[in-house]
Coordinates of C-alpha atoms and ligand atoms in Angstrom, one line a residue:
M29 CA 128.2 -9.1 -31.3
K30 CA 131.1 -10.4 -29.4
I31 CA 129.8 -14.0 -28.2
G32 CA 131.3 -16.4 -25.6
I33 CA 130.2 -19.9 -26.4
V34 CA 130.6 -22.9 -23.6
C35 CA 130.3 -26.4 -24.8
Y36 CA 131.7 -30.0 -24.5
P37 CA 134.2 -30.1 -27.0
T38 CA 134.0 -33.9 -27.6
Y39 CA 131.9 -35.9 -29.9
G40 CA 128.3 -35.3 -28.5
G41 CA 125.7 -33.6 -30.3
S42 CA 125.6 -30.6 -28.1
G43 CA 129.1 -29.7 -28.9
V44 CA 128.8 -30.1 -32.7
V45 CA 125.8 -28.1 -32.6
A46 CA 127.6 -25.4 -30.5
T47 CA 130.6 -25.3 -32.6
E48 CA 129.0 -25.2 -36.1
L49 CA 126.8 -22.4 -34.6
G50 CA 129.9 -20.6 -33.5
K51 CA 131.4 -21.1 -37.0
A52 CA 128.5 -19.6 -38.9
L53 CA 128.1 -16.9 -36.5
A54 CA 131.9 -16.2 -37.3
D55 CA 131.1 -16.6 -40.9
K56 CA 128.3 -13.9 -40.5
G57 CA 130.7 -11.2 -38.9
H58 CA 130.2 -11.8 -35.3
Q59 CA 133.2 -12.4 -33.0
V60 CA 133.1 -15.7 -31.5
H61 CA 134.9 -17.0 -28.4
F62 CA 134.9 -20.9 -27.9
I63 CA 135.6 -21.3 -23.9
T64 CA 136.1 -24.9 -23.2
Y65 CA 138.6 -27.6 -21.8
K66 CA 139.7 -28.7 -25.1
Q67 CA 139.7 -27.5 -28.7
P68 CA 136.1 -28.6 -30.3
F69 CA 136.7 -31.2 -32.7
R70 CA 134.8 -29.7 -35.4
L71 CA 136.6 -26.2 -34.8
D72 CA 138.7 -26.9 -37.8
H73 CA 138.7 -23.9 -39.9
F74 CA 140.5 -20.6 -39.4
S75 CA 138.7 -17.3 -39.3
N76 CA 139.6 -13.9 -38.0
N77 CA 136.5 -13.9 -36.1
L78 CA 137.0 -17.3 -34.1
F79 CA 138.8 -17.4 -31.1
Y80 CA 139.6 -20.3 -28.6
H81 CA 140.2 -20.0 -24.8
E82 CA 141.5 -22.9 -23.1
V83 CA 140.1 -23.7 -19.5
N84 CA 143.1 -25.3 -18.1
I85 CA 142.4 -27.2 -14.8
A86 CA 146.0 -27.6 -12.7
D87 CA 146.2 -30.7 -10.9
Y88 CA 146.7 -30.4 -7.1
P89 CA 147.2 -33.7 -5.0
L90 CA 144.2 -32.6 -2.6
F91 CA 141.8 -32.9 -5.2
D92 CA 140.4 -36.3 -6.2
Y93 CA 138.1 -34.3 -8.5
A94 CA 139.6 -31.2 -9.8
P95 CA 136.9 -28.1 -9.4
Y96 CA 136.3 -27.8 -13.3
E97 CA 133.3 -25.3 -12.5
T98 CA 135.6 -23.1 -10.8
V99 CA 138.0 -22.7 -13.3
L100 CA 135.6 -22.4 -16.0
T101 CA 133.9 -19.6 -14.0
S102 CA 137.0 -17.8 -13.4
K103 CA 137.8 -18.1 -17.3
L104 CA 134.3 -16.8 -18.1
V105 CA 134.9 -13.8 -16.0
D106 CA 138.2 -13.2 -17.6
V107 CA 137.2 -13.4 -21.2
T108 CA 134.0 -11.4 -20.6
K109 CA 135.8 -8.7 -19.1
Y110 CA 138.8 -8.6 -21.5
Q111 CA 137.3 -9.5 -24.8
G112 CA 134.5 -7.3 -24.1
L113 CA 131.6 -10.1 -24.7
D114 CA 128.3 -8.9 -25.3
L115 CA 126.6 -12.3 -24.1
I116 CA 127.8 -15.7 -23.0
H117 CA 125.9 -18.9 -24.6
V118 CA 126.1 -22.2 -22.9
H119 CA 125.4 -25.3 -24.5
Y120 CA 124.3 -28.3 -21.9
A121 CA 123.0 -27.3 -18.7
I122 CA 125.2 -29.1 -16.5
P123 CA 127.6 -27.7 -15.2
H124 CA 127.6 -24.8 -17.6
A125 CA 124.7 -23.0 -16.7
S126 CA 125.4 -22.7 -13.0
A127 CA 129.2 -21.6 -13.7
A128 CA 128.0 -19.1 -16.2
Y129 CA 125.7 -17.7 -13.5
L130 CA 128.3 -17.2 -10.7
A131 CA 130.6 -15.5 -13.4
K132 CA 127.5 -13.1 -14.0
L133 CA 127.5 -12.5 -10.2
I134 CA 131.1 -11.7 -10.1
L135 CA 131.0 -9.6 -13.0
R136 CA 128.1 -7.4 -11.5
E137 CA 130.1 -6.7 -8.6
Q138 CA 132.6 -5.2 -10.9
G139 CA 130.0 -3.1 -13.1
I140 CA 129.5 -5.5 -16.0
N141 CA 126.1 -6.8 -16.8
I142 CA 126.6 -9.9 -18.9
P143 CA 123.5 -11.8 -20.4
I144 CA 123.3 -15.6 -20.1
I145 CA 121.8 -17.7 -22.6
T146 CA 121.3 -21.5 -22.1
T147 CA 120.5 -24.1 -24.7
L148 CA 118.9 -27.2 -23.3
H149 CA 120.2 -30.2 -25.4
G150 CA 118.7 -33.7 -24.1
T151 CA 120.4 -35.6 -21.5
D152 CA 120.9 -32.6 -19.5
I153 CA 117.3 -32.6 -19.0
T154 CA 116.1 -36.1 -19.6
L155 CA 118.5 -38.3 -18.1
V156 CA 121.1 -36.4 -16.0
G157 CA 119.6 -33.3 -15.1
K158 CA 116.4 -34.7 -13.6
D159 CA 118.2 -37.0 -11.3
A160 CA 118.3 -35.7 -7.7
T161 CA 122.1 -35.3 -7.5
Y162 CA 121.7 -32.5 -10.2
E163 CA 117.8 -31.3 -10.3
P164 CA 118.3 -28.4 -7.6
V165 CA 121.3 -26.8 -9.4
V166 CA 119.8 -27.7 -12.9
T167 CA 116.3 -26.0 -12.0
F168 CA 118.2 -22.8 -10.3
S169 CA 120.3 -22.1 -13.1
I170 CA 117.8 -22.7 -16.0
N171 CA 115.3 -20.0 -14.1
Q172 CA 118.5 -17.6 -13.4
S173 CA 119.5 -17.7 -17.1
D174 CA 118.5 -14.4 -19.2
G175 CA 117.2 -16.9 -21.9
V176 CA 116.6 -20.6 -22.3
T177 CA 116.4 -22.3 -25.6
A178 CA 115.5 -26.0 -26.3
V179 CA 116.4 -28.1 -29.3
S180 CA 112.8 -29.2 -30.0
Q181 CA 109.1 -28.7 -28.7
N182 CA 109.3 -32.2 -26.9
L183 CA 112.3 -31.1 -25.1
K184 CA 110.7 -27.6 -23.8
D185 CA 107.7 -29.8 -22.7
E186 CA 109.8 -32.3 -20.8
T187 CA 111.7 -29.4 -18.9
Y188 CA 108.5 -28.0 -17.8
Q189 CA 107.1 -31.4 -16.7
Y190 CA 110.1 -32.4 -14.8
F191 CA 111.5 -28.8 -13.2
K192 CA 109.7 -26.0 -11.9
I193 CA 110.8 -23.6 -14.4
R194 CA 109.6 -19.9 -14.5
R195 CA 111.4 -18.7 -17.6
D196 CA 110.0 -18.8 -21.1
I197 CA 111.8 -21.4 -23.1
E198 CA 112.4 -20.6 -27.0
V199 CA 112.1 -23.7 -29.1
I200 CA 115.4 -23.2 -31.5
P201 CA 116.0 -26.6 -33.5
N202 CA 119.2 -28.1 -34.6
F203 CA 120.3 -27.2 -38.1
I204 CA 122.5 -28.5 -41.0
D205 CA 124.8 -27.0 -43.1
F206 CA 124.1 -28.1 -46.6
E207 CA 127.7 -27.2 -47.8
R208 CA 128.8 -30.1 -45.9
F209 CA 126.1 -32.4 -45.8
S210 CA 124.6 -33.3 -49.2
K211 CA 124.8 -36.3 -51.0
T212 CA 127.9 -36.8 -53.2
N213 CA 128.7 -39.6 -55.8
K214 CA 130.8 -42.0 -53.9
E215 CA 129.9 -45.1 -56.1
H216 CA 133.5 -46.6 -55.8
F217 CA 133.3 -46.5 -52.2
R218 CA 130.0 -48.2 -52.3
K219 CA 131.3 -50.8 -54.3
A220 CA 134.1 -51.3 -51.8
I221 CA 131.6 -51.8 -49.1
A222 CA 128.9 -53.7 -50.9
P223 CA 130.7 -55.4 -53.8
D224 CA 127.4 -57.5 -54.8
G225 CA 125.4 -54.7 -54.8
E226 CA 124.0 -55.2 -51.1
K227 CA 121.9 -52.6 -49.4
I228 CA 123.8 -50.5 -46.8
M229 CA 122.3 -49.8 -43.4
I230 CA 124.0 -47.4 -41.1
H231 CA 124.0 -46.3 -37.6
V232 CA 126.2 -43.4 -36.0
S233 CA 126.1 -42.7 -32.3
N234 CA 128.3 -42.6 -29.1
F235 CA 127.4 -46.2 -28.2
R236 CA 125.8 -45.4 -25.0
K237 CA 122.7 -47.5 -23.6
V238 CA 120.4 -44.9 -24.6
K239 CA 121.2 -45.3 -28.2
R240 CA 120.0 -49.1 -28.2
V241 CA 122.8 -50.2 -30.6
R242 CA 121.9 -53.8 -29.8
D243 CA 118.5 -53.1 -31.5
V244 CA 120.2 -52.2 -34.7
V245 CA 122.0 -55.3 -34.8
K246 CA 118.9 -57.2 -34.1
V247 CA 117.0 -55.5 -36.8
Y248 CA 120.0 -56.0 -39.2
K249 CA 119.8 -59.7 -38.5
Q250 CA 116.0 -59.9 -39.5
V251 CA 116.8 -57.7 -42.7
S252 CA 119.8 -59.6 -43.8
E253 CA 117.9 -62.7 -43.7
K254 CA 115.4 -61.3 -46.3
I255 CA 117.8 -58.9 -48.3
P256 CA 121.3 -58.8 -49.0
A257 CA 122.7 -56.3 -46.7
K258 CA 125.6 -54.6 -45.0
L259 CA 125.8 -52.8 -41.7
L260 CA 128.1 -49.8 -41.0
L261 CA 128.3 -48.8 -37.3
V262 CA 129.8 -45.7 -36.8
G263 CA 131.2 -44.2 -33.5
D264 CA 132.4 -45.7 -30.1
G265 CA 131.5 -46.0 -26.6
P266 CA 130.7 -48.0 -23.5
D267 CA 128.2 -50.3 -25.4
R268 CA 130.7 -51.4 -28.2
S269 CA 132.0 -54.6 -26.6
S270 CA 128.3 -55.7 -26.0
V271 CA 127.5 -54.9 -29.5
E272 CA 130.1 -56.8 -30.9
Q273 CA 129.3 -59.9 -28.5
L274 CA 125.7 -59.8 -29.8
C275 CA 127.0 -59.7 -33.6
R276 CA 128.9 -63.1 -32.8
E277 CA 125.7 -64.6 -30.9
L278 CA 123.5 -63.7 -33.9
D279 CA 126.2 -64.9 -36.6
V280 CA 126.1 -61.5 -38.5
C281 CA 129.8 -60.8 -38.1
D282 CA 130.6 -60.9 -41.6
G283 CA 128.0 -58.4 -42.5
V284 CA 128.7 -55.7 -39.7
R285 CA 131.6 -53.1 -40.2
F286 CA 132.9 -51.4 -36.9
L287 CA 134.2 -48.2 -38.4
G288 CA 134.9 -46.4 -34.9
K289 CA 134.8 -42.7 -34.9
Q290 CA 134.8 -40.8 -38.3
E291 CA 135.3 -37.1 -39.3
A292 CA 133.6 -37.6 -42.6
I293 CA 130.3 -38.9 -41.7
E294 CA 129.0 -37.4 -44.9
E295 CA 130.8 -39.9 -47.3
L296 CA 129.4 -42.6 -45.2
L297 CA 126.0 -41.2 -45.4
A298 CA 126.4 -40.9 -49.4
V299 CA 126.6 -44.4 -49.7
S300 CA 124.0 -45.5 -47.4
D301 CA 120.2 -46.7 -48.1
V302 CA 118.9 -46.4 -44.7
F303 CA 119.7 -44.6 -41.1
M304 CA 118.9 -46.6 -37.8
I305 CA 118.3 -44.4 -34.8
P306 CA 116.3 -46.5 -32.3
S307 CA 117.0 -44.5 -29.2
G308 CA 115.2 -45.0 -25.9
S309 CA 115.4 -41.3 -25.5
E310 CA 116.4 -38.5 -28.2
S311 CA 115.7 -34.7 -27.6
F312 CA 116.4 -34.1 -31.4
G313 CA 118.5 -36.6 -33.2
L314 CA 121.1 -34.5 -35.0
A315 CA 122.5 -37.7 -36.4
A316 CA 119.2 -38.4 -38.3
L317 CA 119.1 -35.1 -39.6
E318 CA 122.5 -35.3 -41.1
A319 CA 121.3 -38.6 -42.9
M320 CA 118.3 -36.8 -44.1
A321 CA 120.4 -34.0 -45.8
C322 CA 122.3 -36.7 -47.4
E323 CA 118.9 -38.3 -48.7
V324 CA 119.0 -41.4 -46.4
P325 CA 115.5 -42.2 -45.0
V326 CA 115.3 -42.9 -41.4
I327 CA 114.2 -46.0 -39.3
S328 CA 113.6 -44.6 -35.5
S329 CA 111.9 -45.0 -32.5
N330 CA 109.0 -42.4 -31.7
V331 CA 110.6 -40.9 -28.7
G332 CA 111.5 -37.3 -27.6
G333 CA 111.9 -35.0 -30.8
L334 CA 112.2 -37.8 -33.4
P335 CA 108.7 -37.5 -34.6
E336 CA 109.4 -33.7 -35.0
I337 CA 112.0 -34.5 -37.8
N338 CA 111.3 -38.0 -39.0
I339 CA 107.8 -38.0 -40.7
H340 CA 106.2 -41.8 -40.4
G341 CA 105.7 -42.9 -43.8
E342 CA 107.2 -40.2 -45.7
T343 CA 110.8 -39.7 -44.7
G344 CA 111.0 -42.9 -42.7
F345 CA 109.3 -44.9 -40.4
L346 CA 108.8 -44.7 -36.7
S347 CA 108.2 -47.4 -34.1
D348 CA 108.1 -48.0 -30.2
V349 CA 111.2 -48.1 -28.5
G350 CA 112.4 -51.7 -28.6
D351 CA 110.0 -52.9 -31.2
V352 CA 112.6 -54.7 -33.2
D353 CA 110.0 -56.6 -35.4
D354 CA 108.3 -53.5 -36.5
M355 CA 111.6 -51.6 -37.2
A356 CA 112.8 -54.7 -39.4
K357 CA 109.4 -55.1 -41.2
H358 CA 109.9 -51.2 -42.2
T359 CA 113.3 -51.5 -43.1
I360 CA 112.3 -54.6 -45.4
A361 CA 109.6 -53.1 -47.1
L362 CA 111.9 -49.8 -47.7
L363 CA 114.7 -51.6 -49.0
S364 CA 112.7 -54.1 -51.2
N365 CA 110.7 -51.3 -53.1
P366 CA 113.1 -49.0 -55.1
E367 CA 110.4 -46.8 -56.0
M368 CA 109.4 -46.1 -52.4
L369 CA 112.9 -45.8 -51.4
E370 CA 113.7 -43.3 -54.2
Q371 CA 110.6 -41.3 -53.1
F372 CA 111.6 -41.5 -49.3
R373 CA 115.1 -40.3 -50.2
K374 CA 113.5 -37.1 -51.8
N375 CA 111.1 -36.6 -48.9
A376 CA 114.1 -36.9 -46.6
Y377 CA 116.0 -34.3 -48.4
A378 CA 113.2 -32.0 -48.5
Q379 CA 112.6 -32.4 -44.8
A380 CA 116.2 -31.5 -43.8
Q381 CA 116.1 -28.4 -45.8
K382 CA 113.4 -26.9 -43.3
F383 CA 116.3 -27.2 -40.8
S384 CA 119.0 -25.4 -42.8
L385 CA 121.5 -23.3 -41.5
A386 CA 120.2 -20.4 -43.3
N387 CA 116.6 -20.8 -41.8
I388 CA 117.8 -21.4 -38.2
L389 CA 120.7 -19.2 -37.8
P390 CA 118.7 -16.0 -37.8
M391 CA 116.3 -17.4 -35.1
Y392 CA 119.6 -17.4 -33.0
E393 CA 120.7 -14.0 -34.0
S394 CA 117.5 -12.4 -33.2
F395 CA 117.0 -14.3 -30.1
Y396 CA 120.5 -12.8 -28.9
E397 CA 119.5 -9.3 -29.7
R398 CA 116.1 -9.8 -27.8
I399 CA 117.9 -11.0 -24.8
V400 CA 120.6 -8.4 -24.8
E401 CA 117.9 -5.7 -25.3
Q402 CA 116.0 -7.4 -22.3
V403 CA 118.8 -7.6 -20.0
K404 CA 119.7 -3.8 -20.8
A405 CA 116.2 -2.7 -20.0
E406 CA 116.3 -4.6 -16.6
A407 CA 119.4 -3.0 -15.6
A408 CA 118.0 0.4 -16.6
V409 CA 114.8 -0.2 -14.2
K410 CA 117.1 -1.4 -11.3
L411 CA 119.3 1.9 -11.7
Q412 CA 116.0 4.2 -11.3
Ligands
LIG23 O1 123.0 -36.9 -24.8 C1 123.6 -37.3 -25.9 O2 123.4 -38.2 -26.6 C2 124.8 -36.1 -26.3 C3 124.0 -35.0 -26.6 C4 124.8 -33.9 -26.2 O3 124.6 -33.0 -25.6 O4 125.7 -34.0 -26.8 O5 122.9 -34.9 -27.5 C5 121.7 -34.4 -27.0 O6 121.8 -33.3 -28.0 C6 122.0 -33.3 -29.5 C7 122.3 -31.9 -30.1 O7 121.2 -30.9 -29.6 C8 120.6 -33.9 -29.9 O8 120.7 -34.2 -31.3 C9 120.7 -35.3 -29.4 O9 119.2 -35.8 -29.5 C10 120.8 -35.3 -27.8 N1 120.7 -36.7 -27.1 C11 119.6 -37.1 -26.6 O10 118.5 -36.6 -26.2 C12 119.8 -38.5 -25.9

């Protein structure tokens, strides 16, 4: 198939999923065209089947806000027509689903019937999308998509709860590529971070409010009072300075390392003992799955899709959002019991395997085939 993929090329989870999906589809022989305003950061390997089309927004003095959707729509029309795409798959509804719908209408006038698939990722529904400033367009564009997927059952349920959706939503969970994410021996690295055999806690995010990174530091404070431990904070974002301030207030700066944005996350996970994800909202939690693939148990909140991947008392522990004491209690129990930690590591790995690329990729391929056939059949009925 010739597949157009639209996503945010930045460090967000939806961009990561879209890029890894595109690369895997290309490896299986599909031709994949990325249509984004910047080269997706994980689009790092050459393949004859991978193409990148930049959405280039020309500046004009009249615009306080450059009309990105208009340029994206025109690009979608152009790429669909001249590359002969079979379908467009947009990741994150805002504004990709509405731009794709407009492109579909323009192409229809030119005799081209292009199927549009929208994948809902999280905040496009739970935070941003349901805000009144976006809701009518999000509802409309989801209903106009030919196929809709959500990355967890919880996100599907929330979409039906917040929006008047007439379409079926298919749950296709996020996936993990075990060729990249698997535990490797990085003992020398571990010694550099924790020279006295301290346990290593890790958090990876874009440091937005929803990630509750301050809770990670509060948990660390309690843990480090009982067990020698270090905390690695990976990523960057708006809450970074407030988190640094908290480290000073709690007097834990010596044990906390801010590593900023890192590409080789798997190498940091390889030396970690526990992964922290105390989010206030999390439709899936790809970062937790990446940790589990590297045999790192997870301490998480119990919101969104997190209970679908992190199994309480098996692969990690779940607590109510903001219940720092409970999270600290679980972390201390885990880190002070070597047998339990070892068992949880194995369980986490086994659970992550359910979400392997090999299991999930065929779900996307058969969904694509079904939607392409459905759109063809609808067009045939209209012609009669
Ligand atoms: O909202 C974000 O944190 C970014 C967002 C994205 O689209 O980049 O992440 C969401 O999509 C990821 C990939 O499907 C999920 O793993 C994250 O759980 C989800 N984030 C939230 O729901 C907060």
